[in-house]
Short mmCIF file of C-alpha atoms and ligand atoms in Angstrom, two decimals:
data_model
loop_
_atom_site.label_atom_id
_atom_site.label_comp_id
_atom_site.label_asym_id
_atom_site.label_seq_id
_atom_site.Cartn_x
_atom_site.Cartn_y
_atom_site.Cartn_z
CA UNK A 123 -15.13 -8.05 31.94
CA UNK A 124 -11.98 -8.13 34.52
CA UNK A 125 -9.63 -6.39 32.27
CA UNK A 126 -9.60 -3.76 29.74
CA UNK A 127 -9.42 -4.57 26.47
CA UNK A 128 -6.71 -2.08 24.44
CA UNK A 129 -5.17 -1.62 21.35
CA UNK A 130 -1.00 -1.75 20.89
CA UNK A 131 -0.06 1.34 19.88
CA UNK A 132 0.29 2.03 15.87
CA UNK A 133 -1.54 -0.95 15.11
CA UNK A 134 -5.42 0.27 13.67
CA UNK A 135 -7.72 -0.60 12.69
CA UNK A 136 -9.98 0.16 9.05
CA UNK A 137 -13.55 0.43 10.04
CA UNK A 138 -16.03 -0.40 8.00
CA UNK A 139 -16.39 3.33 6.92
CA UNK A 140 -13.25 2.79 5.53
CA UNK A 141 -13.02 -0.12 3.80
CA UNK A 142 -15.09 1.11 0.41
CA UNK A 143 -11.24 3.78 0.05
CA UNK A 144 -9.30 0.70 1.15
CA UNK A 145 -10.61 -1.51 -1.22
CA UNK A 146 -10.34 1.37 -4.27
CA UNK A 147 -7.13 0.98 -3.75
CA UNK A 148 -6.27 -2.21 -4.07
CA UNK A 149 -8.10 -2.62 -6.65
CA UNK A 150 -6.31 0.19 -8.97
CA UNK A 151 -3.12 -1.16 -7.78
CA UNK A 152 -3.86 -4.30 -8.79
CA UNK A 153 -5.78 -3.91 -12.18
CA UNK A 154 -3.01 -1.91 -13.13
CA UNK A 155 -0.40 -4.04 -12.15
CA UNK A 156 -1.98 -6.94 -14.20
CA UNK A 157 -2.47 -4.67 -16.89
CA UNK A 158 1.72 -4.69 -17.30
CA UNK A 159 1.99 -8.19 -16.75
CA UNK A 160 3.16 -8.38 -13.12
CA UNK A 161 0.81 -11.93 -11.44
CA UNK A 162 0.60 -11.37 -7.96
CA UNK A 163 2.70 -14.01 -5.06
CA UNK A 164 1.11 -14.47 -1.23
CA UNK A 165 4.28 -13.88 0.92
CA UNK A 166 4.70 -15.07 4.88
CA UNK A 167 3.82 -12.04 7.43
CA UNK A 168 6.93 -14.17 9.49
CA UNK A 169 10.77 -14.94 7.58
CA UNK A 170 13.48 -16.14 9.52
CA UNK A 171 15.42 -12.87 10.87
CA UNK A 172 18.91 -12.79 8.55
CA UNK A 173 16.86 -12.27 5.81
CA UNK A 174 16.32 -9.25 6.05
CA UNK A 175 19.23 -8.02 8.46
CA UNK A 176 21.38 -9.51 5.97
CA UNK A 177 19.59 -8.48 2.82
CA UNK A 178 18.86 -5.11 3.91
CA UNK A 179 21.74 -4.13 5.55
CA UNK A 180 22.79 -3.79 9.35
CA UNK A 181 23.09 -0.52 9.96
CA UNK A 182 19.64 0.64 8.64
CA UNK A 183 17.08 1.61 10.72
CA UNK A 184 14.78 -1.00 10.26
CA UNK A 185 17.69 -3.42 11.03
CA UNK A 186 18.71 -1.32 13.87
CA UNK A 187 15.61 -0.55 15.64
CA UNK A 188 12.85 -1.31 13.88
CA UNK A 189 11.95 -4.80 14.16
CA UNK A 190 10.05 -6.92 15.37
CA UNK A 191 12.06 -10.01 16.61
CA UNK A 192 11.35 -13.36 18.42
CA UNK A 193 12.88 -16.81 18.95
CA UNK A 194 9.71 -19.65 18.37
CA UNK A 195 9.89 -22.86 20.00
CA UNK A 196 12.73 -24.02 18.33
CA UNK A 197 14.75 -21.51 19.89
CA UNK A 198 14.75 -19.87 15.41
CA UNK A 199 14.92 -16.53 15.33
CA UNK A 200 12.09 -14.67 13.32
CA UNK A 201 11.39 -11.92 12.27
CA UNK A 202 7.41 -10.35 11.36
CA UNK A 203 8.34 -8.32 7.76
CA UNK A 204 9.45 -4.84 8.04
CA UNK A 205 8.91 -4.71 3.97
CA UNK A 206 8.64 -7.05 0.74
CA UNK A 207 11.54 -7.24 -1.38
CA UNK A 208 13.60 -9.91 0.63
CA UNK A 209 10.71 -11.83 0.89
CA UNK A 210 9.52 -11.74 -2.36
CA UNK A 211 13.30 -12.24 -3.27
CA UNK A 212 13.60 -15.71 -1.29
CA UNK A 213 10.37 -17.07 -2.44
CA UNK A 214 11.48 -16.15 -6.10
CA UNK A 215 14.75 -18.48 -5.78
CA UNK A 216 13.98 -20.87 -4.15
CA UNK A 217 10.27 -22.19 -6.17
CA UNK A 218 12.91 -21.90 -8.95
CA UNK A 219 10.89 -18.56 -10.44
CA UNK A 220 14.00 -17.23 -11.72
CA UNK A 221 14.81 -20.22 -14.28
CA UNK A 222 14.74 -19.26 -18.08
CA UNK A 223 12.42 -16.22 -16.84
CA UNK A 224 12.02 -13.12 -15.82
CA UNK A 225 9.01 -12.27 -13.34
CA UNK A 226 7.19 -9.53 -12.91
CA UNK A 227 5.12 -9.92 -9.47
CA UNK A 228 3.43 -8.32 -7.22
CA UNK A 229 1.81 -8.51 -3.20
CA UNK A 230 0.16 -6.96 -0.87
CA UNK A 231 -0.09 -6.84 2.59
CA UNK A 232 1.25 -6.00 6.07
CA UNK A 233 4.68 -4.70 7.35
CA UNK A 234 5.61 -3.94 10.86
CA UNK A 235 8.54 -1.96 11.76
CA UNK A 236 8.63 -0.30 15.78
CA UNK A 237 9.06 3.14 14.58
CA UNK A 238 7.22 5.52 16.80
CA UNK A 239 4.46 6.37 15.97
CA UNK A 240 3.19 9.17 14.27
CA UNK A 241 0.55 10.74 11.58
CA UNK A 242 1.69 9.07 8.42
CA UNK A 243 4.04 5.86 10.63
CA UNK A 244 2.82 3.35 11.86
CA UNK A 245 3.99 -0.23 14.05
CA UNK A 246 1.92 -1.93 11.15
CA UNK A 247 0.96 -0.69 8.11
CA UNK A 248 0.55 -2.36 4.35
CA UNK A 249 2.33 -1.80 1.42
CA UNK A 250 1.96 -2.81 -2.68
CA UNK A 251 5.22 -4.06 -3.89
CA UNK A 252 5.80 -5.16 -7.20
CA UNK A 253 9.32 -6.42 -8.41
CA UNK A 254 10.58 -6.93 -11.39
CA UNK A 255 14.00 -9.32 -12.57
CA UNK A 256 16.06 -9.85 -14.83
CA UNK A 257 16.15 -6.89 -17.55
CA UNK A 258 19.34 -3.92 -17.09
CA UNK A 259 18.29 -1.53 -19.40
CA UNK A 260 16.70 2.01 -18.07
CA UNK A 261 13.64 0.79 -20.64
CA UNK A 262 11.88 -1.11 -17.43
CA UNK A 263 12.70 1.28 -15.38
CA UNK A 264 10.76 4.30 -16.63
CA UNK A 265 8.25 1.65 -17.78
CA UNK A 266 8.32 0.70 -13.49
CA UNK A 267 7.93 4.55 -12.77
CA UNK A 268 5.52 5.30 -15.24
CA UNK A 269 3.11 1.88 -13.98
CA UNK A 270 3.52 3.70 -10.36
CA UNK A 271 2.34 6.91 -11.53
CA UNK A 272 -0.82 5.53 -13.70
CA UNK A 273 -1.62 4.17 -10.33
CA UNK A 274 -1.47 7.15 -8.97
CA UNK A 275 -3.63 8.90 -10.96
CA UNK A 276 -6.05 6.27 -11.37
CA UNK A 277 -6.65 6.65 -7.61
CA UNK A 278 -7.79 10.27 -8.58
CA UNK A 279 -4.69 12.23 -5.95
CA UNK A 280 -3.30 15.34 -7.10
CA UNK A 281 -0.24 17.14 -6.29
CA UNK A 282 2.19 14.16 -6.23
CA UNK A 283 5.85 14.89 -7.46
CA UNK A 284 8.20 12.48 -8.97
CA UNK A 285 11.78 12.49 -7.79
CA UNK A 286 14.86 10.42 -9.50
CA UNK A 287 18.24 9.77 -8.64
CA UNK A 288 20.73 7.52 -9.55
CA UNK A 289 22.99 5.85 -6.90
CA UNK A 290 25.72 4.70 -8.98
CA UNK A 291 27.59 1.78 -8.98
CA UNK A 292 28.85 0.13 -5.28
CA UNK A 293 32.82 1.66 -6.53
CA UNK A 294 30.38 5.15 -7.42
CA UNK A 295 29.26 5.13 -4.03
CA UNK A 296 32.32 4.54 -2.18
CA UNK A 297 34.06 7.01 -3.78
CA UNK A 298 31.14 9.38 -2.81
CA UNK A 299 31.21 8.08 0.72
CA UNK A 300 34.74 9.43 1.95
CA UNK A 301 33.64 12.73 -0.13
CA UNK A 302 31.02 12.99 1.88
CA UNK A 303 32.46 11.71 5.34
CA UNK A 304 34.64 14.39 4.62
CA UNK A 305 32.59 16.50 4.71
CA UNK A 306 30.27 16.13 7.83
CA UNK A 307 33.64 15.55 9.68
CA UNK A 308 34.23 18.65 8.99
CA UNK A 309 30.78 20.56 9.99
CA UNK A 310 31.01 18.18 12.95
CA UNK A 311 29.14 20.67 15.69
CA UNK A 312 26.21 20.60 13.24
CA UNK A 313 25.12 16.43 13.06
CA UNK A 314 23.07 14.89 15.45
CA UNK A 315 23.06 11.29 17.38
CA UNK A 316 22.17 9.23 14.46
CA UNK A 317 24.00 10.89 12.01
CA UNK A 318 27.55 10.80 14.51
CA UNK A 319 26.42 6.89 14.95
CA UNK A 320 26.54 6.68 10.91
CA UNK A 321 29.36 8.57 9.94
CA UNK A 322 30.96 6.24 9.74
CA UNK A 323 29.46 3.21 8.91
CA UNK A 324 26.11 4.40 6.91
CA UNK A 325 26.80 8.30 5.95
CA UNK A 326 24.48 8.44 2.40
CA UNK A 327 21.28 7.87 5.26
CA UNK A 328 22.85 11.01 7.36
CA UNK A 329 21.01 12.33 3.90
CA UNK A 330 18.29 11.06 4.54
CA UNK A 331 17.42 13.18 7.47
CA UNK A 332 14.54 14.89 8.35
CA UNK A 333 15.95 16.56 11.33
CA UNK A 334 15.89 20.25 10.10
CA UNK A 335 18.99 20.94 12.31
CA UNK A 336 21.11 19.20 9.16
CA UNK A 337 19.88 20.73 6.54
CA UNK A 338 22.33 23.38 5.86
CA UNK A 339 25.00 20.79 6.25
CA UNK A 340 23.14 18.17 4.06
CA UNK A 341 23.03 20.97 1.55
CA UNK A 342 26.34 22.30 1.13
CA UNK A 343 27.47 18.92 1.04
CA UNK A 344 29.07 16.93 -1.93
CA UNK A 345 26.59 16.20 -5.10
CA UNK A 346 26.90 12.53 -6.01
CA UNK A 347 26.44 12.96 -9.27
CA UNK A 348 29.50 14.08 -9.34
CA UNK A 349 30.60 10.34 -8.05
CA UNK A 350 28.96 8.66 -10.97
CA UNK A 351 30.65 6.38 -12.98
CA UNK A 352 30.31 6.29 -16.77
CA UNK A 353 27.69 3.60 -17.14
CA UNK A 354 25.49 5.12 -14.38
CA UNK A 355 25.29 7.99 -15.79
CA UNK A 356 24.67 7.10 -19.28
CA UNK A 357 21.32 5.02 -18.11
CA UNK A 358 20.50 8.02 -16.15
CA UNK A 359 20.32 10.22 -19.03
CA UNK A 360 19.19 7.46 -21.06
CA UNK A 361 15.94 6.99 -18.68
CA UNK A 362 15.28 10.73 -18.32
CA UNK A 363 15.81 11.10 -22.46
CA UNK A 364 12.69 7.97 -22.04
CA UNK A 365 10.29 9.59 -19.14
CA UNK A 366 10.56 12.67 -21.08
CA UNK A 367 9.67 11.26 -24.81
CA UNK A 368 6.50 8.97 -22.15
CA UNK A 369 5.30 13.34 -21.37
CA UNK A 370 6.35 12.24 -17.79
CA UNK A 371 7.77 15.20 -15.55
CA UNK A 372 10.02 14.30 -13.11
CA UNK A 373 12.76 16.21 -9.92
CA UNK A 374 16.44 15.23 -10.37
CA UNK A 375 17.20 14.89 -6.46
CA UNK A 376 20.92 13.92 -6.40
CA UNK A 377 20.47 14.01 -1.83
CA UNK A 378 16.78 10.99 -2.68
CA UNK A 379 18.75 7.71 -1.56
CA UNK A 380 16.86 5.16 0.45
CA UNK A 381 17.09 3.64 3.36
CA UNK A 382 17.90 -0.01 2.64
CA UNK A 383 21.96 -1.14 1.63
CA UNK A 384 20.30 -3.35 -1.71
CA UNK A 385 19.56 -0.39 -3.40
CA UNK A 386 21.93 0.63 -6.59
CA UNK A 387 21.72 2.30 -9.76
CA UNK A 388 18.64 4.29 -9.85
CA UNK A 389 16.06 5.52 -6.91
CA UNK A 390 12.54 7.32 -7.19
CA UNK A 391 10.33 8.23 -5.42
CA UNK A 392 6.31 9.60 -5.55
CA UNK A 393 5.87 12.49 -2.71
CA UNK A 394 2.86 14.59 -1.94
CA UNK A 395 3.69 17.97 0.40
CA UNK A 396 0.21 17.53 1.86
CA UNK A 397 1.25 14.88 4.51
CA UNK A 398 3.73 17.06 6.05
CA UNK A 399 6.90 15.60 6.94
CA UNK A 400 6.15 11.89 5.93
CA UNK A 401 5.37 12.43 2.06
CA UNK A 402 6.51 10.06 0.68
CA UNK A 403 3.37 7.67 -0.81
CA UNK A 404 5.47 5.77 -3.07
CA UNK A 405 8.98 4.47 -3.55
CA UNK A 406 11.70 1.98 -5.23
CA UNK A 407 14.64 1.32 -7.71
CA UNK A 408 16.80 -0.81 -8.33
CA UNK A 409 18.80 -3.74 -6.37
CA UNK A 410 20.44 -5.49 -9.00
CA UNK A 411 22.64 -7.53 -6.23
CA UNK A 412 20.37 -8.67 -4.15
CA UNK A 413 19.58 -12.10 -6.33
CA UNK A 414 23.42 -12.84 -5.72
CA UNK A 415 24.07 -11.82 -2.85
CA UNK A 416 21.23 -14.46 -1.69
CA UNK A 417 22.83 -16.74 -3.31
CA UNK A 418 21.43 -16.82 -6.70
CA UNK A 419 22.84 -15.71 -10.05
CA UNK A 420 23.17 -12.26 -10.71
CA UNK A 421 20.06 -11.07 -11.55
CA UNK A 422 19.61 -7.48 -12.17
CA UNK A 423 15.81 -5.95 -11.16
CA UNK A 424 13.71 -3.06 -9.98
CA UNK A 425 10.37 -2.85 -7.74
CA UNK A 426 8.54 -0.49 -5.49
CA UNK A 427 6.91 -0.66 -2.69
CA UNK A 428 3.62 2.00 -2.08
CA UNK A 429 2.77 2.71 1.36
CA UNK A 430 -1.41 2.41 1.19
CA UNK A 431 -2.06 4.55 4.73
CA UNK A 432 -0.84 7.40 3.49
CA UNK A 433 -2.15 6.90 0.30
CA UNK A 434 -5.54 6.71 1.88
CA UNK A 435 -5.21 9.57 3.51
CA UNK A 436 -5.41 11.52 0.14
CA UNK A 437 -7.69 9.66 -1.53
CA UNK A 438 -9.87 10.17 0.93
CA UNK A 439 -8.77 13.67 0.86
CA UNK A 440 -9.55 13.73 -2.78
CA UNK A 441 -13.21 12.35 -2.50
CA UNK A 442 -11.62 10.34 -5.48
CA UNK A 443 -13.42 6.35 -4.15
CA UNK A 444 -16.70 5.03 -5.31
CA UNK A 445 -19.04 5.31 -2.19
CA UNK A 446 -19.98 1.48 -0.98
CA UNK A 447 -22.65 0.33 -2.52
CA UNK A 448 -26.22 -0.50 -0.07
CA UNK A 449 -28.84 -2.80 0.36
CA UNK A 450 -31.56 -2.07 -2.24
CA UNK A 451 -33.85 -2.97 -0.29
CA UNK A 452 -35.45 -4.20 3.15
CA UNK A 453 -37.42 -6.95 4.39
CA UNK A 454 -40.27 -6.05 7.05
CA UNK A 455 -42.04 -8.39 8.70
CA UNK A 456 -45.03 -6.14 10.99
CA UNK A 457 -45.62 -9.04 12.80
CA UNK A 458 -43.94 -11.84 14.53
CA UNK A 459 -45.48 -14.99 13.16
CA UNK A 460 -44.45 -14.24 9.90
CA UNK A 461 -41.03 -14.27 10.93
CA UNK A 462 -39.98 -17.75 9.37
CA UNK A 463 -42.22 -17.18 5.89
CA UNK A 464 -40.71 -14.09 5.24
CA UNK A 465 -36.79 -15.77 6.42
CA UNK A 466 -38.49 -18.65 3.70
CA UNK A 467 -39.09 -15.43 1.33
CA UNK A 468 -35.43 -13.34 1.32
CA UNK A 469 -33.72 -16.55 0.34
CA UNK A 470 -36.39 -17.51 -2.92
CA UNK A 471 -35.49 -13.26 -3.35
CA UNK A 472 -32.01 -13.76 -3.51
CA UNK A 473 -32.05 -17.22 -5.18
CA UNK A 474 -33.71 -15.51 -8.36
CA UNK A 475 -31.44 -12.86 -8.57
CA UNK A 476 -28.15 -13.77 -7.64
CA UNK A 477 -27.60 -9.53 -7.57
CA UNK A 478 -29.49 -8.46 -4.71
CA UNK A 479 -28.71 -6.51 -1.58
CA UNK A 480 -31.08 -7.98 1.06
CA UNK A 481 -31.21 -6.51 4.60
CA UNK A 482 -33.20 -8.82 6.70
CA UNK A 483 -33.56 -9.58 9.84
CA UNK A 484 -33.93 -5.53 10.20
CA UNK A 485 -34.84 -6.67 13.78
CA UNK A 486 -37.81 -6.40 15.74
CA UNK A 487 -40.09 -3.51 16.97
CA UNK A 488 -43.00 -1.25 15.84
CA UNK A 489 -43.70 -1.24 12.28
CA UNK A 490 -42.56 2.44 12.70
CA UNK A 491 -38.60 1.92 14.05
CA UNK A 492 -38.97 -0.77 11.70
CA UNK A 493 -38.82 1.36 9.16
CA UNK A 494 -36.05 3.77 10.74
CA UNK A 495 -33.90 1.54 10.93
CA UNK A 496 -34.71 0.77 6.95
CA UNK A 497 -34.16 3.66 5.81
CA UNK A 498 -31.17 3.86 7.54
CA UNK A 499 -29.61 0.78 6.02
CA UNK A 500 -29.05 3.14 2.71
CA UNK A 501 -32.07 0.44 1.37
CA UNK A 502 -34.05 2.19 -1.88
CA UNK A 503 -37.24 0.02 -0.46
CA UNK A 504 -38.86 -1.17 1.94
CA UNK A 505 -40.92 -4.68 1.36
CA UNK A 506 -43.62 -4.81 4.51
CA UNK A 507 -45.19 -7.73 5.18
CA UNK A 508 -48.07 -7.25 7.14
CA UNK A 509 -50.82 -10.43 8.38
CA UNK A 510 -53.76 -9.47 6.22
CA UNK A 511 -51.32 -8.61 2.37
CA UNK A 512 -49.46 -11.72 3.97
CA UNK A 513 -52.76 -14.19 3.83
CA UNK A 514 -53.61 -12.04 0.31
CA UNK A 515 -50.31 -13.41 -1.16
CA UNK A 516 -49.36 -9.41 -1.15
CA UNK A 517 -46.41 -7.26 -0.23
CA UNK A 518 -46.47 -3.94 0.43
CA UNK A 519 -43.99 -1.33 -1.72
CA UNK A 520 -42.55 1.39 -0.09
CA UNK A 521 -39.90 4.12 -1.66
CA UNK A 522 -37.79 4.81 1.25
CA UNK A 523 -36.04 7.35 -1.53
CA UNK A 524 -38.95 9.45 -3.20
CA UNK A 525 -42.84 9.92 -1.50
CA UNK A 526 -44.55 7.88 -4.11
CA UNK A 527 -47.14 6.98 -2.27
CA UNK A 528 -46.87 2.84 -0.82
CA UNK A 529 -48.68 0.31 -2.72
CA UNK A 530 -49.42 -3.48 -2.50
CA UNK A 531 -47.93 -5.62 -5.29
CA UNK A 532 -48.42 -9.82 -4.95
CA UNK A 533 -45.71 -11.77 -4.08
CA UNK A 534 -44.91 -13.22 -7.43
CA UNK A 535 -44.21 -9.85 -8.78
CA UNK A 536 -41.09 -8.85 -6.44
CA UNK A 537 -38.59 -9.95 -8.94
CA UNK A 538 -40.31 -7.26 -11.88
CA UNK A 539 -40.02 -4.32 -9.08
CA UNK A 540 -37.37 -5.34 -8.24
CA UNK A 541 -35.25 -5.62 -11.35
CA UNK A 542 -34.43 -1.39 -11.93
CA UNK A 543 -32.68 -1.64 -9.06
CA UNK A 544 -29.83 -4.01 -10.61
CA UNK A 545 -27.52 -1.38 -11.81
CA UNK A 546 -27.51 0.37 -9.11
P1 LIG B 749 11.12 7.18 5.88
O1 LIG B 749 11.66 7.26 5.66
O2 LIG B 749 8.91 8.12 5.55
O3 LIG B 749 11.18 5.88 7.19
P2 LIG B 749 11.43 4.33 3.86
O4 LIG B 749 12.23 4.51 4.08
O5 LIG B 749 11.36 3.69 6.12
O6 LIG B 749 10.53 5.57 4.84
P3 LIG B 749 10.11 1.91 2.31
O7 LIG B 749 10.92 1.43 3.01
O8 LIG B 749 10.69 3.01 1.04
O9 LIG B 749 10.65 3.38 3.93
O10 LIG B 749 8.03 1.91 2.59
C1 LIG B 749 8.17 2.35 1.68
C2 LIG B 749 6.75 3.46 1.65
O11 LIG B 749 6.34 2.44 2.66
C3 LIG B 749 6.61 4.79 2.51
O12 LIG B 749 7.26 5.22 0.98
C4 LIG B 749 6.13 4.62 2.89
O13 LIG B 749 4.79 5.53 2.28
C5 LIG B 749 5.52 3.90 3.67
N1 LIG B 749 5.64 3.30 4.47
C6 LIG B 749 7.10 3.19 4.80
N2 LIG B 749 6.99 2.87 6.69
C7 LIG B 749 6.16 3.06 6.77
C8 LIG B 749 5.07 3.04 8.08
N3 LIG B 749 6.23 2.61 9.00
N4 LIG B 749 3.51 3.80 8.37
C9 LIG B 749 3.69 3.43 7.68
N5 LIG B 749 3.39 3.21 6.04
C10 LIG B 749 5.30 3.38 5.85
MG1 LIG B 750 11.77 4.24 7.55
#
């Protein structure tokens, strides 16, 4: 081995002992999404760069500095997807899913953003996203928010809060933007470099800053709620009434904005206080203009994306994921000469008992070390083949979890001996 093999910063492995938590999180999303009529769509990980730059917005964190963009052998500029909505809308448009239909779609998979790796922020991370098209009323917003709350409850995570806002129409945001710029300019000395740069390009994004030095400037900024148009105000009011009726608590936060340009109207985030600065685990909102922006007919839409790494961390802390199933039994051949015969026996047991999780081979060596490995496999029983028992058509059963004496039985009786393990 000449060169050393190193991992790339921000690209992490999911190790086998974390697998059960990931599976629990993914299965829970799938289960609840399907209960609400969402169908899975599988999307490519690479798209044309302009799909993202045009939909997400040129002056956003993602497009300005986070995209993994490269030129392929044809000279096309391609990008590893930083989020799922743009690709989902592209697919829905290109594949005619929006023709006389109001699809509800969900997807899961890796996303890529070249940001500074830190706790809760990775360069390859995973999202589950849901997108619902064709309904403009607040009842869809309410249902999507309640669905996200149900998923988070099913994950067994406590202490999440729901924050809610309405960003209004483009016109309302334009008027607010002017007032906000005026306020920020009056306090220019407090702005950091990012904020100064964005002052005239994307000032709303400044509200989303995580820089404590700017907390006071943000606190005293004009309130977006005061600038809302009548339709948005009514939509927000109706949505809140629906959440109240369903018993879903929330905090209205007029400082809540989203980092992508296509959002307008309802926006929401589920936030945990136990993850430090990176506390948002699921975020979404309306993007009624995006389909038309991408060349389709005007089609209202709303969606969310959940960050799985952060949810996995919370599920791990809560201990709410079921443990991975261990093998039921380990088959131990004491005598080297019995190996061929033992492989055949294991296969015939797997044929007859389709539920059986059986470990073989357990590795050679002394009986003692084989039993130690059998024990470590988590198996309830060791099935031990010795020369003498084999000659007599028998096998030894040893309970690895209790202190019952081991005993020999006829090999034909194995399915019957193993059957109580089926429910474990
Ligand atoms: P932030 O303000 O934290 O940068 P964002 O607006 O970029 O968030 P979204 O694009 O809305 O985040 O993504 C939705 C969710 O995906 C986030 O709330 C978070 O849980 C997760 N997420 C986003 N970026 C990362 C990342 N680099 N690493 C891990 N999870 C991420
Ligand atoms: Mg970000």
